[in-house]
Amino acid sequence: MVRRTAGSRDAEFTEYAASRVGWLRKVAYLLCGDWDRADGLVQETITELYVKWPRTGRAENRDGYARTVLVKTFLAKQRTSWWRRTRRGGTAPAAATAWADVDATIDLRQALAALPPGQRAAVVLRHYCDLSIEQAADLLGCSAGNLRTRSSRGPDALGRSSDDRPAEGSRA
């Protein structure tokens, strides 16, 4: 049995975290709709991954574990009154604004922000993270039927949100 040193574990963790922080940040932003909060969620996720790295580093699906930590951190934050009291609109930093279609991005942000946290998490996990119904249900701690309902109603709500927007050139 080869025993790893603390230095090699730290180097392995640093390499993993550096390679996945951008992806985690995008998922966090889709969940919370605010770049500052997304950064905070990623920081908490990375911290928890580091603390549990001896176990996490051996995990078969590190990305799945990291995503689980991120989503559970987001949902836990939604339950606290502090999160609700301090909620504010965030703006994307320059590096994060490399979206192909700015209007579509704004619509997606507004539509996701209108969804309840659990439904938003279901939509992000199913449609952005491309998880199966069973994987997303397991991660959210609900039944597959409940997840189907959440993830099917989410795109419907997203569509209604974009239908509510006034047509270009018209006055609202």
Short mmCIF file of N, CA and C in Angstrom, two decimals:
data_model
loop_
_atom_site.label_atom_id
_atom_site.label_comp_id
_atom_site.label_asym_id
_atom_site.label_seq_id
_atom_site.Cartn_x
_atom_site.Cartn_y
_atom_site.Cartn_z
N MET A 1 0.85 -1.17 0.00
CA MET A 1 0.00 0.00 0.00
C MET A 1 0.90 1.24 0.00
N VAL A 2 0.67 2.12 -0.96
CA VAL A 2 1.44 3.35 -1.04
C VAL A 2 0.77 4.41 -0.19
N ARG A 3 1.54 4.98 0.68
CA ARG A 3 1.00 6.01 1.57
C ARG A 3 1.33 7.38 1.01
N ARG A 4 0.32 8.22 0.88
CA ARG A 4 0.53 9.57 0.35
C ARG A 4 0.89 10.51 1.50
N THR A 5 1.74 11.46 1.21
CA THR A 5 2.10 12.45 2.22
C THR A 5 1.10 13.60 2.18
N ALA A 6 1.11 14.40 3.24
CA ALA A 6 0.21 15.55 3.31
C ALA A 6 0.50 16.51 2.16
N GLY A 7 1.76 16.67 1.81
CA GLY A 7 2.13 17.56 0.71
C GLY A 7 1.58 17.08 -0.62
N SER A 8 1.63 15.78 -0.86
CA SER A 8 1.10 15.28 -2.13
C SER A 8 -0.42 15.37 -2.17
N ARG A 9 -1.08 15.17 -1.00
CA ARG A 9 -2.54 15.34 -0.94
C ARG A 9 -2.90 16.78 -1.24
N ASP A 10 -2.16 17.72 -0.64
CA ASP A 10 -2.44 19.13 -0.88
C ASP A 10 -2.24 19.49 -2.35
N ALA A 11 -1.19 18.98 -2.95
CA ALA A 11 -0.93 19.26 -4.37
C ALA A 11 -2.02 18.66 -5.24
N GLU A 12 -2.45 17.45 -4.91
CA GLU A 12 -3.52 16.79 -5.66
C GLU A 12 -4.82 17.58 -5.53
N PHE A 13 -5.14 18.03 -4.31
CA PHE A 13 -6.35 18.81 -4.10
C PHE A 13 -6.28 20.13 -4.86
N THR A 14 -5.15 20.82 -4.77
CA THR A 14 -4.99 22.11 -5.43
C THR A 14 -5.17 21.97 -6.93
N GLU A 15 -4.61 20.93 -7.51
CA GLU A 15 -4.75 20.69 -8.95
C GLU A 15 -6.22 20.45 -9.31
N TYR A 16 -6.91 19.63 -8.52
CA TYR A 16 -8.32 19.35 -8.79
C TYR A 16 -9.16 20.61 -8.65
N ALA A 17 -8.98 21.33 -7.54
CA ALA A 17 -9.80 22.52 -7.28
C ALA A 17 -9.58 23.58 -8.36
N ALA A 18 -8.34 23.78 -8.75
CA ALA A 18 -8.05 24.79 -9.78
C ALA A 18 -8.69 24.42 -11.11
N SER A 19 -8.76 23.14 -11.41
CA SER A 19 -9.34 22.72 -12.69
C SER A 19 -10.87 22.78 -12.69
N ARG A 20 -11.50 22.76 -11.53
CA ARG A 20 -12.96 22.69 -11.47
C ARG A 20 -13.64 23.94 -10.95
N VAL A 21 -12.87 24.93 -10.49
CA VAL A 21 -13.48 26.11 -9.88
C VAL A 21 -14.35 26.88 -10.87
N GLY A 22 -13.97 26.98 -12.13
CA GLY A 22 -14.80 27.68 -13.12
C GLY A 22 -16.15 27.02 -13.32
N TRP A 23 -16.12 25.70 -13.43
CA TRP A 23 -17.36 24.93 -13.59
C TRP A 23 -18.24 25.07 -12.35
N LEU A 24 -17.66 24.95 -11.17
CA LEU A 24 -18.43 25.09 -9.94
C LEU A 24 -19.04 26.48 -9.84
N ARG A 25 -18.31 27.49 -10.27
CA ARG A 25 -18.80 28.86 -10.22
C ARG A 25 -20.01 29.04 -11.13
N LYS A 26 -19.96 28.45 -12.33
CA LYS A 26 -21.10 28.55 -13.25
C LYS A 26 -22.34 27.88 -12.67
N VAL A 27 -22.15 26.69 -12.11
CA VAL A 27 -23.29 25.98 -11.51
C VAL A 27 -23.83 26.79 -10.33
N ALA A 28 -22.94 27.31 -9.49
CA ALA A 28 -23.37 28.11 -8.34
C ALA A 28 -24.13 29.34 -8.79
N TYR A 29 -23.67 29.99 -9.85
CA TYR A 29 -24.36 31.17 -10.34
C TYR A 29 -25.76 30.82 -10.85
N LEU A 30 -25.88 29.72 -11.57
CA LEU A 30 -27.19 29.32 -12.05
C LEU A 30 -28.13 29.00 -10.89
N LEU A 31 -27.57 28.50 -9.81
CA LEU A 31 -28.39 28.20 -8.64
C LEU A 31 -28.84 29.47 -7.91
N CYS A 32 -27.93 30.42 -7.71
CA CYS A 32 -28.27 31.55 -6.86
C CYS A 32 -28.50 32.86 -7.61
N GLY A 33 -28.03 32.98 -8.85
CA GLY A 33 -28.30 34.18 -9.64
C GLY A 33 -27.50 35.41 -9.25
N ASP A 34 -26.44 35.25 -8.49
CA ASP A 34 -25.64 36.38 -8.05
C ASP A 34 -24.18 35.93 -8.02
N TRP A 35 -23.32 36.67 -8.71
CA TRP A 35 -21.90 36.25 -8.81
C TRP A 35 -21.20 36.29 -7.47
N ASP A 36 -21.51 37.26 -6.62
CA ASP A 36 -20.87 37.31 -5.31
C ASP A 36 -21.27 36.11 -4.46
N ARG A 37 -22.55 35.79 -4.46
CA ARG A 37 -23.01 34.63 -3.71
C ARG A 37 -22.45 33.33 -4.31
N ALA A 38 -22.36 33.30 -5.63
CA ALA A 38 -21.79 32.11 -6.28
C ALA A 38 -20.35 31.91 -5.81
N ASP A 39 -19.60 32.99 -5.75
CA ASP A 39 -18.22 32.89 -5.26
C ASP A 39 -18.18 32.37 -3.82
N GLY A 40 -19.10 32.85 -2.99
CA GLY A 40 -19.17 32.37 -1.61
C GLY A 40 -19.53 30.89 -1.53
N LEU A 41 -20.50 30.47 -2.36
CA LEU A 41 -20.87 29.05 -2.39
C LEU A 41 -19.69 28.19 -2.83
N VAL A 42 -18.97 28.65 -3.84
CA VAL A 42 -17.80 27.89 -4.33
C VAL A 42 -16.74 27.83 -3.24
N GLN A 43 -16.51 28.94 -2.56
CA GLN A 43 -15.51 28.95 -1.49
C GLN A 43 -15.88 27.94 -0.40
N GLU A 44 -17.14 27.92 0.00
CA GLU A 44 -17.57 26.96 1.02
C GLU A 44 -17.44 25.53 0.51
N THR A 45 -17.77 25.32 -0.76
CA THR A 45 -17.67 23.98 -1.35
C THR A 45 -16.21 23.53 -1.38
N ILE A 46 -15.33 24.40 -1.85
CA ILE A 46 -13.91 24.06 -1.92
C ILE A 46 -13.35 23.78 -0.53
N THR A 47 -13.78 24.57 0.45
CA THR A 47 -13.32 24.36 1.83
C THR A 47 -13.75 22.99 2.34
N GLU A 48 -15.02 22.65 2.10
CA GLU A 48 -15.50 21.34 2.56
C GLU A 48 -14.78 20.21 1.83
N LEU A 49 -14.56 20.39 0.54
CA LEU A 49 -13.82 19.37 -0.20
C LEU A 49 -12.42 19.18 0.37
N TYR A 50 -11.77 20.28 0.73
CA TYR A 50 -10.42 20.20 1.27
C TYR A 50 -10.42 19.45 2.61
N VAL A 51 -11.36 19.81 3.47
CA VAL A 51 -11.43 19.17 4.79
C VAL A 51 -11.65 17.66 4.64
N LYS A 52 -12.46 17.29 3.66
CA LYS A 52 -12.79 15.87 3.47
C LYS A 52 -11.97 15.23 2.35
N TRP A 53 -10.89 15.88 1.92
CA TRP A 53 -10.13 15.39 0.77
C TRP A 53 -9.58 13.98 0.93
N PRO A 54 -9.14 13.55 2.10
CA PRO A 54 -8.65 12.17 2.18
C PRO A 54 -9.71 11.16 1.69
N ARG A 55 -10.98 11.43 1.95
CA ARG A 55 -12.06 10.56 1.48
C ARG A 55 -12.49 10.96 0.06
N THR A 56 -12.64 12.25 -0.17
CA THR A 56 -13.09 12.75 -1.47
C THR A 56 -12.10 12.41 -2.57
N GLY A 57 -10.82 12.52 -2.27
CA GLY A 57 -9.78 12.24 -3.26
C GLY A 57 -9.83 10.82 -3.78
N ARG A 58 -10.40 9.93 -2.99
CA ARG A 58 -10.52 8.53 -3.41
C ARG A 58 -11.86 8.23 -4.09
N ALA A 59 -12.76 9.22 -4.10
CA ALA A 59 -14.10 9.01 -4.66
C ALA A 59 -14.00 8.70 -6.15
N GLU A 60 -14.89 7.84 -6.60
CA GLU A 60 -14.93 7.46 -8.01
C GLU A 60 -15.37 8.64 -8.87
N ASN A 61 -16.29 9.45 -8.37
CA ASN A 61 -16.82 10.58 -9.12
C ASN A 61 -16.64 11.86 -8.30
N ARG A 62 -15.45 12.43 -8.36
CA ARG A 62 -15.15 13.65 -7.59
C ARG A 62 -16.07 14.80 -7.99
N ASP A 63 -16.32 14.93 -9.28
CA ASP A 63 -17.18 16.03 -9.74
C ASP A 63 -18.59 15.88 -9.18
N GLY A 64 -19.09 14.67 -9.14
CA GLY A 64 -20.42 14.43 -8.57
C GLY A 64 -20.46 14.79 -7.10
N TYR A 65 -19.40 14.43 -6.38
CA TYR A 65 -19.33 14.76 -4.96
C TYR A 65 -19.27 16.27 -4.78
N ALA A 66 -18.46 16.94 -5.57
CA ALA A 66 -18.34 18.40 -5.48
C ALA A 66 -19.67 19.07 -5.80
N ARG A 67 -20.36 18.58 -6.81
CA ARG A 67 -21.66 19.14 -7.19
C ARG A 67 -22.66 18.93 -6.04
N THR A 68 -22.63 17.77 -5.42
CA THR A 68 -23.52 17.49 -4.30
C THR A 68 -23.26 18.46 -3.15
N VAL A 69 -22.01 18.68 -2.82
CA VAL A 69 -21.67 19.61 -1.75
C VAL A 69 -22.16 21.01 -2.11
N LEU A 70 -21.95 21.43 -3.34
CA LEU A 70 -22.38 22.76 -3.79
C LEU A 70 -23.89 22.93 -3.68
N VAL A 71 -24.65 21.97 -4.20
CA VAL A 71 -26.12 22.08 -4.18
C VAL A 71 -26.64 22.05 -2.75
N LYS A 72 -26.09 21.19 -1.92
CA LYS A 72 -26.56 21.12 -0.53
C LYS A 72 -26.21 22.40 0.23
N THR A 73 -25.07 22.99 -0.08
CA THR A 73 -24.70 24.27 0.53
C THR A 73 -25.68 25.35 0.10
N PHE A 74 -25.99 25.39 -1.20
CA PHE A 74 -26.95 26.37 -1.71
C PHE A 74 -28.31 26.21 -1.03
N LEU A 75 -28.83 24.99 -0.98
CA LEU A 75 -30.15 24.78 -0.38
C LEU A 75 -30.14 25.11 1.10
N ALA A 76 -29.06 24.81 1.81
CA ALA A 76 -28.97 25.16 3.23
C ALA A 76 -28.99 26.67 3.42
N LYS A 77 -28.30 27.39 2.54
CA LYS A 77 -28.29 28.85 2.62
C LYS A 77 -29.68 29.43 2.36
N GLN A 78 -30.45 28.79 1.51
CA GLN A 78 -31.80 29.27 1.19
C GLN A 78 -32.71 29.19 2.41
N ARG A 79 -32.41 28.30 3.31
CA ARG A 79 -33.27 28.10 4.47
C ARG A 79 -33.01 29.11 5.58
N THR A 80 -31.92 29.84 5.49
CA THR A 80 -31.59 30.78 6.56
C THR A 80 -32.19 32.14 6.27
N SER A 81 -32.60 32.83 7.33
CA SER A 81 -33.18 34.15 7.15
C SER A 81 -32.11 35.14 6.69
N TRP A 82 -30.84 34.92 7.04
CA TRP A 82 -29.78 35.82 6.61
C TRP A 82 -29.74 35.90 5.09
N TRP A 83 -29.85 34.76 4.42
CA TRP A 83 -29.79 34.72 2.95
C TRP A 83 -30.92 35.58 2.37
N ARG A 84 -32.10 35.42 2.91
CA ARG A 84 -33.25 36.16 2.39
C ARG A 84 -33.14 37.65 2.68
N ARG A 85 -32.65 38.01 3.86
CA ARG A 85 -32.56 39.42 4.24
C ARG A 85 -31.52 40.17 3.42
N THR A 86 -30.45 39.51 3.03
CA THR A 86 -29.36 40.21 2.36
C THR A 86 -29.35 39.99 0.87
N ARG A 87 -30.37 39.37 0.33
CA ARG A 87 -30.40 39.10 -1.10
C ARG A 87 -30.41 40.40 -1.90
N ARG A 88 -29.53 40.45 -2.88
CA ARG A 88 -29.46 41.62 -3.73
C ARG A 88 -29.07 41.16 -5.12
N GLY A 89 -29.32 41.99 -6.10
CA GLY A 89 -28.97 41.64 -7.47
C GLY A 89 -27.47 41.71 -7.66
N GLY A 90 -26.92 40.76 -8.38
CA GLY A 90 -25.49 40.75 -8.65
C GLY A 90 -25.24 41.03 -10.11
N THR A 91 -24.09 41.55 -10.38
CA THR A 91 -23.72 41.76 -11.77
C THR A 91 -22.55 40.87 -12.09
N ALA A 92 -22.48 40.45 -13.31
CA ALA A 92 -21.43 39.55 -13.73
C ALA A 92 -20.13 40.31 -13.90
N PRO A 93 -19.03 39.78 -13.36
CA PRO A 93 -17.75 40.40 -13.61
C PRO A 93 -17.37 40.25 -15.08
N ALA A 94 -16.44 41.06 -15.53
CA ALA A 94 -16.08 41.07 -16.95
C ALA A 94 -15.73 39.69 -17.48
N ALA A 95 -14.99 38.90 -16.73
CA ALA A 95 -14.58 37.57 -17.22
C ALA A 95 -15.76 36.63 -17.36
N ALA A 96 -16.84 36.89 -16.65
CA ALA A 96 -17.98 35.98 -16.67
C ALA A 96 -19.03 36.39 -17.69
N THR A 97 -18.82 37.46 -18.41
CA THR A 97 -19.83 37.94 -19.34
C THR A 97 -19.61 37.44 -20.76
N ALA A 98 -18.86 36.40 -20.92
CA ALA A 98 -18.57 35.88 -22.25
C ALA A 98 -19.69 34.96 -22.72
N TRP A 99 -20.92 35.37 -22.53
CA TRP A 99 -22.08 34.60 -22.96
C TRP A 99 -22.34 34.93 -24.43
N ALA A 100 -22.81 33.97 -25.17
CA ALA A 100 -23.01 34.15 -26.61
C ALA A 100 -24.12 35.17 -26.91
N ASP A 101 -25.23 35.10 -26.18
CA ASP A 101 -26.37 35.96 -26.48
C ASP A 101 -26.78 36.69 -25.20
N VAL A 102 -26.48 37.96 -25.13
CA VAL A 102 -26.72 38.72 -23.91
C VAL A 102 -28.20 38.75 -23.54
N ASP A 103 -29.08 38.97 -24.51
CA ASP A 103 -30.51 39.00 -24.22
C ASP A 103 -30.99 37.66 -23.65
N ALA A 104 -30.55 36.57 -24.24
CA ALA A 104 -30.94 35.25 -23.74
C ALA A 104 -30.38 35.02 -22.34
N THR A 105 -29.18 35.51 -22.08
CA THR A 105 -28.59 35.37 -20.76
C THR A 105 -29.40 36.11 -19.72
N ILE A 106 -29.79 37.33 -20.05
CA ILE A 106 -30.58 38.12 -19.11
C ILE A 106 -31.91 37.44 -18.86
N ASP A 107 -32.55 36.95 -19.92
CA ASP A 107 -33.82 36.24 -19.76
C ASP A 107 -33.65 35.01 -18.89
N LEU A 108 -32.58 34.23 -19.10
CA LEU A 108 -32.36 33.03 -18.32
C LEU A 108 -32.15 33.38 -16.85
N ARG A 109 -31.36 34.41 -16.58
CA ARG A 109 -31.13 34.82 -15.20
C ARG A 109 -32.43 35.22 -14.53
N GLN A 110 -33.24 36.02 -15.22
CA GLN A 110 -34.50 36.47 -14.64
C GLN A 110 -35.45 35.29 -14.43
N ALA A 111 -35.49 34.41 -15.40
CA ALA A 111 -36.39 33.26 -15.29
C ALA A 111 -35.96 32.33 -14.16
N LEU A 112 -34.66 32.04 -14.07
CA LEU A 112 -34.18 31.18 -12.98
C LEU A 112 -34.42 31.83 -11.62
N ALA A 113 -34.25 33.13 -11.54
CA ALA A 113 -34.45 33.84 -10.27
C ALA A 113 -35.90 33.74 -9.81
N ALA A 114 -36.83 33.58 -10.74
CA ALA A 114 -38.25 33.50 -10.39
C ALA A 114 -38.64 32.13 -9.84
N LEU A 115 -37.81 31.12 -10.03
CA LEU A 115 -38.13 29.78 -9.56
C LEU A 115 -37.79 29.62 -8.09
N PRO A 116 -38.56 28.83 -7.36
CA PRO A 116 -38.20 28.50 -5.97
C PRO A 116 -36.87 27.74 -5.96
N PRO A 117 -36.12 27.81 -4.87
CA PRO A 117 -34.78 27.18 -4.83
C PRO A 117 -34.75 25.71 -5.22
N GLY A 118 -35.69 24.91 -4.73
CA GLY A 118 -35.68 23.49 -5.06
C GLY A 118 -35.94 23.23 -6.53
N GLN A 119 -36.85 23.99 -7.11
CA GLN A 119 -37.15 23.84 -8.53
C GLN A 119 -35.98 24.34 -9.37
N ARG A 120 -35.36 25.43 -8.94
CA ARG A 120 -34.20 25.95 -9.66
C ARG A 120 -33.08 24.92 -9.64
N ALA A 121 -32.84 24.30 -8.48
CA ALA A 121 -31.81 23.28 -8.38
C ALA A 121 -32.13 22.11 -9.31
N ALA A 122 -33.38 21.69 -9.36
CA ALA A 122 -33.78 20.59 -10.23
C ALA A 122 -33.51 20.93 -11.70
N VAL A 123 -33.87 22.14 -12.11
CA VAL A 123 -33.67 22.55 -13.51
C VAL A 123 -32.18 22.61 -13.84
N VAL A 124 -31.40 23.20 -12.95
CA VAL A 124 -29.95 23.31 -13.21
C VAL A 124 -29.31 21.93 -13.28
N LEU A 125 -29.67 21.06 -12.34
CA LEU A 125 -29.07 19.72 -12.33
C LEU A 125 -29.46 18.91 -13.56
N ARG A 126 -30.73 18.99 -13.95
CA ARG A 126 -31.19 18.20 -15.10
C ARG A 126 -30.72 18.77 -16.43
N HIS A 127 -30.80 20.09 -16.59
CA HIS A 127 -30.58 20.68 -17.91
C HIS A 127 -29.21 21.30 -18.10
N TYR A 128 -28.55 21.74 -17.04
CA TYR A 128 -27.21 22.28 -17.19
C TYR A 128 -26.16 21.22 -16.87
N CYS A 129 -26.36 20.51 -15.75
CA CYS A 129 -25.40 19.48 -15.35
C CYS A 129 -25.67 18.15 -16.05
N ASP A 130 -26.81 18.04 -16.74
CA ASP A 130 -27.16 16.86 -17.52
C ASP A 130 -27.20 15.58 -16.69
N LEU A 131 -27.76 15.68 -15.49
CA LEU A 131 -27.91 14.50 -14.65
C LEU A 131 -29.20 13.77 -15.01
N SER A 132 -29.21 12.49 -14.78
CA SER A 132 -30.44 11.72 -14.98
C SER A 132 -31.42 12.09 -13.86
N ILE A 133 -32.68 11.71 -14.05
CA ILE A 133 -33.69 11.97 -13.03
C ILE A 133 -33.29 11.30 -11.72
N GLU A 134 -32.81 10.08 -11.79
CA GLU A 134 -32.43 9.34 -10.59
C GLU A 134 -31.25 10.01 -9.88
N GLN A 135 -30.25 10.45 -10.65
CA GLN A 135 -29.08 11.10 -10.05
C GLN A 135 -29.48 12.41 -9.38
N ALA A 136 -30.26 13.22 -10.06
CA ALA A 136 -30.68 14.51 -9.49
C ALA A 136 -31.57 14.30 -8.28
N ALA A 137 -32.48 13.33 -8.34
CA ALA A 137 -33.37 13.05 -7.21
C ALA A 137 -32.55 12.61 -6.00
N ASP A 138 -31.56 11.76 -6.23
CA ASP A 138 -30.70 11.30 -5.14
C ASP A 138 -29.95 12.47 -4.52
N LEU A 139 -29.42 13.34 -5.36
CA LEU A 139 -28.66 14.49 -4.87
C LEU A 139 -29.55 15.43 -4.06
N LEU A 140 -30.78 15.65 -4.50
CA LEU A 140 -31.70 16.56 -3.81
C LEU A 140 -32.45 15.88 -2.66
N GLY A 141 -32.30 14.58 -2.55
CA GLY A 141 -32.96 13.87 -1.46
C GLY A 141 -34.47 13.78 -1.62
N CYS A 142 -34.92 13.59 -2.86
CA CYS A 142 -36.36 13.47 -3.10
C CYS A 142 -36.60 12.26 -4.00
N SER A 143 -37.85 11.93 -4.22
CA SER A 143 -38.18 10.80 -5.08
C SER A 143 -38.00 11.17 -6.55
N ALA A 144 -37.88 10.17 -7.39
CA ALA A 144 -37.76 10.41 -8.83
C ALA A 144 -39.03 11.10 -9.35
N GLY A 145 -40.19 10.73 -8.84
CA GLY A 145 -41.44 11.36 -9.26
C GLY A 145 -41.48 12.83 -8.90
N ASN A 146 -41.02 13.16 -7.69
CA ASN A 146 -40.97 14.55 -7.26
C ASN A 146 -40.01 15.33 -8.15
N LEU A 147 -38.88 14.73 -8.46
CA LEU A 147 -37.91 15.40 -9.33
C LEU A 147 -38.46 15.61 -10.72
N ARG A 148 -39.20 14.61 -11.23
CA ARG A 148 -39.82 14.76 -12.56
C ARG A 148 -40.77 15.96 -12.57
N THR A 149 -41.55 16.08 -11.51
CA THR A 149 -42.49 17.20 -11.41
C THR A 149 -41.74 18.52 -11.37
N ARG A 150 -40.74 18.61 -10.50
CA ARG A 150 -39.96 19.84 -10.38
C ARG A 150 -39.29 20.21 -11.70
N SER A 151 -38.66 19.22 -12.33
CA SER A 151 -37.89 19.53 -13.54
C SER A 151 -38.79 19.75 -14.75
N SER A 152 -40.01 19.20 -14.76
CA SER A 152 -40.90 19.47 -15.89
C SER A 152 -41.60 20.81 -15.73
N ARG A 153 -41.92 21.19 -14.51
CA ARG A 153 -42.57 22.49 -14.28
C ARG A 153 -41.58 23.64 -14.43
N GLY A 154 -40.30 23.37 -14.17
CA GLY A 154 -39.29 24.42 -14.27
C GLY A 154 -39.20 25.04 -15.65
N PRO A 155 -39.00 24.23 -16.72
CA PRO A 155 -38.96 24.82 -18.06
C PRO A 155 -40.27 25.51 -18.44
N ASP A 156 -41.41 24.98 -17.97
CA ASP A 156 -42.69 25.65 -18.23
C ASP A 156 -42.69 27.04 -17.60
N ALA A 157 -42.20 27.13 -16.35
CA ALA A 157 -42.13 28.42 -15.67
C ALA A 157 -41.13 29.34 -16.36
N LEU A 158 -40.03 28.77 -16.84
CA LEU A 158 -39.06 29.59 -17.58
C LEU A 158 -39.69 30.15 -18.84
N GLY A 159 -40.49 29.33 -19.52
CA GLY A 159 -41.17 29.79 -20.73
C GLY A 159 -42.18 30.88 -20.45
N ARG A 160 -42.95 30.72 -19.36
CA ARG A 160 -43.91 31.75 -18.98
C ARG A 160 -43.21 33.05 -18.65
N SER A 161 -42.07 32.95 -18.00
CA SER A 161 -41.31 34.15 -17.64
C SER A 161 -40.88 34.91 -18.87
N SER A 162 -40.43 34.21 -19.91
CA SER A 162 -39.99 34.90 -21.12
C SER A 162 -41.19 35.40 -21.92
N ASP A 163 -42.35 34.74 -21.81
CA ASP A 163 -43.55 35.21 -22.50
C ASP A 163 -44.08 36.50 -21.89
N ASP A 164 -43.79 36.72 -20.59
CA ASP A 164 -44.25 37.92 -19.90
C ASP A 164 -43.46 39.15 -20.32
N ARG A 165 -42.32 38.97 -20.94
CA ARG A 165 -41.47 40.09 -21.34
C ARG A 165 -42.10 40.80 -22.53
N PRO A 166 -42.13 42.14 -22.52
CA PRO A 166 -42.71 42.86 -23.66
C PRO A 166 -41.89 42.62 -24.92
N ALA A 167 -42.57 42.59 -26.05
CA ALA A 167 -41.89 42.40 -27.33
C ALA A 167 -40.96 43.57 -27.60
N GLU A 168 -39.88 43.29 -28.33
CA GLU A 168 -38.92 44.32 -28.65
C GLU A 168 -39.60 45.44 -29.43
N GLY A 169 -39.37 46.68 -29.04
CA GLY A 169 -39.95 47.81 -29.74
C GLY A 169 -41.30 48.23 -29.18
N SER A 170 -41.91 47.40 -28.33
CA SER A 170 -43.19 47.79 -27.75
C SER A 170 -42.95 48.46 -26.40
N ARG A 171 -43.96 49.17 -25.95
CA ARG A 171 -43.84 49.85 -24.65
C ARG A 171 -44.57 49.01 -23.63
N ALA A 172 -43.90 48.84 -22.48
CA ALA A 172 -44.48 48.04 -21.42
C ALA A 172 -45.39 48.87 -20.56
#
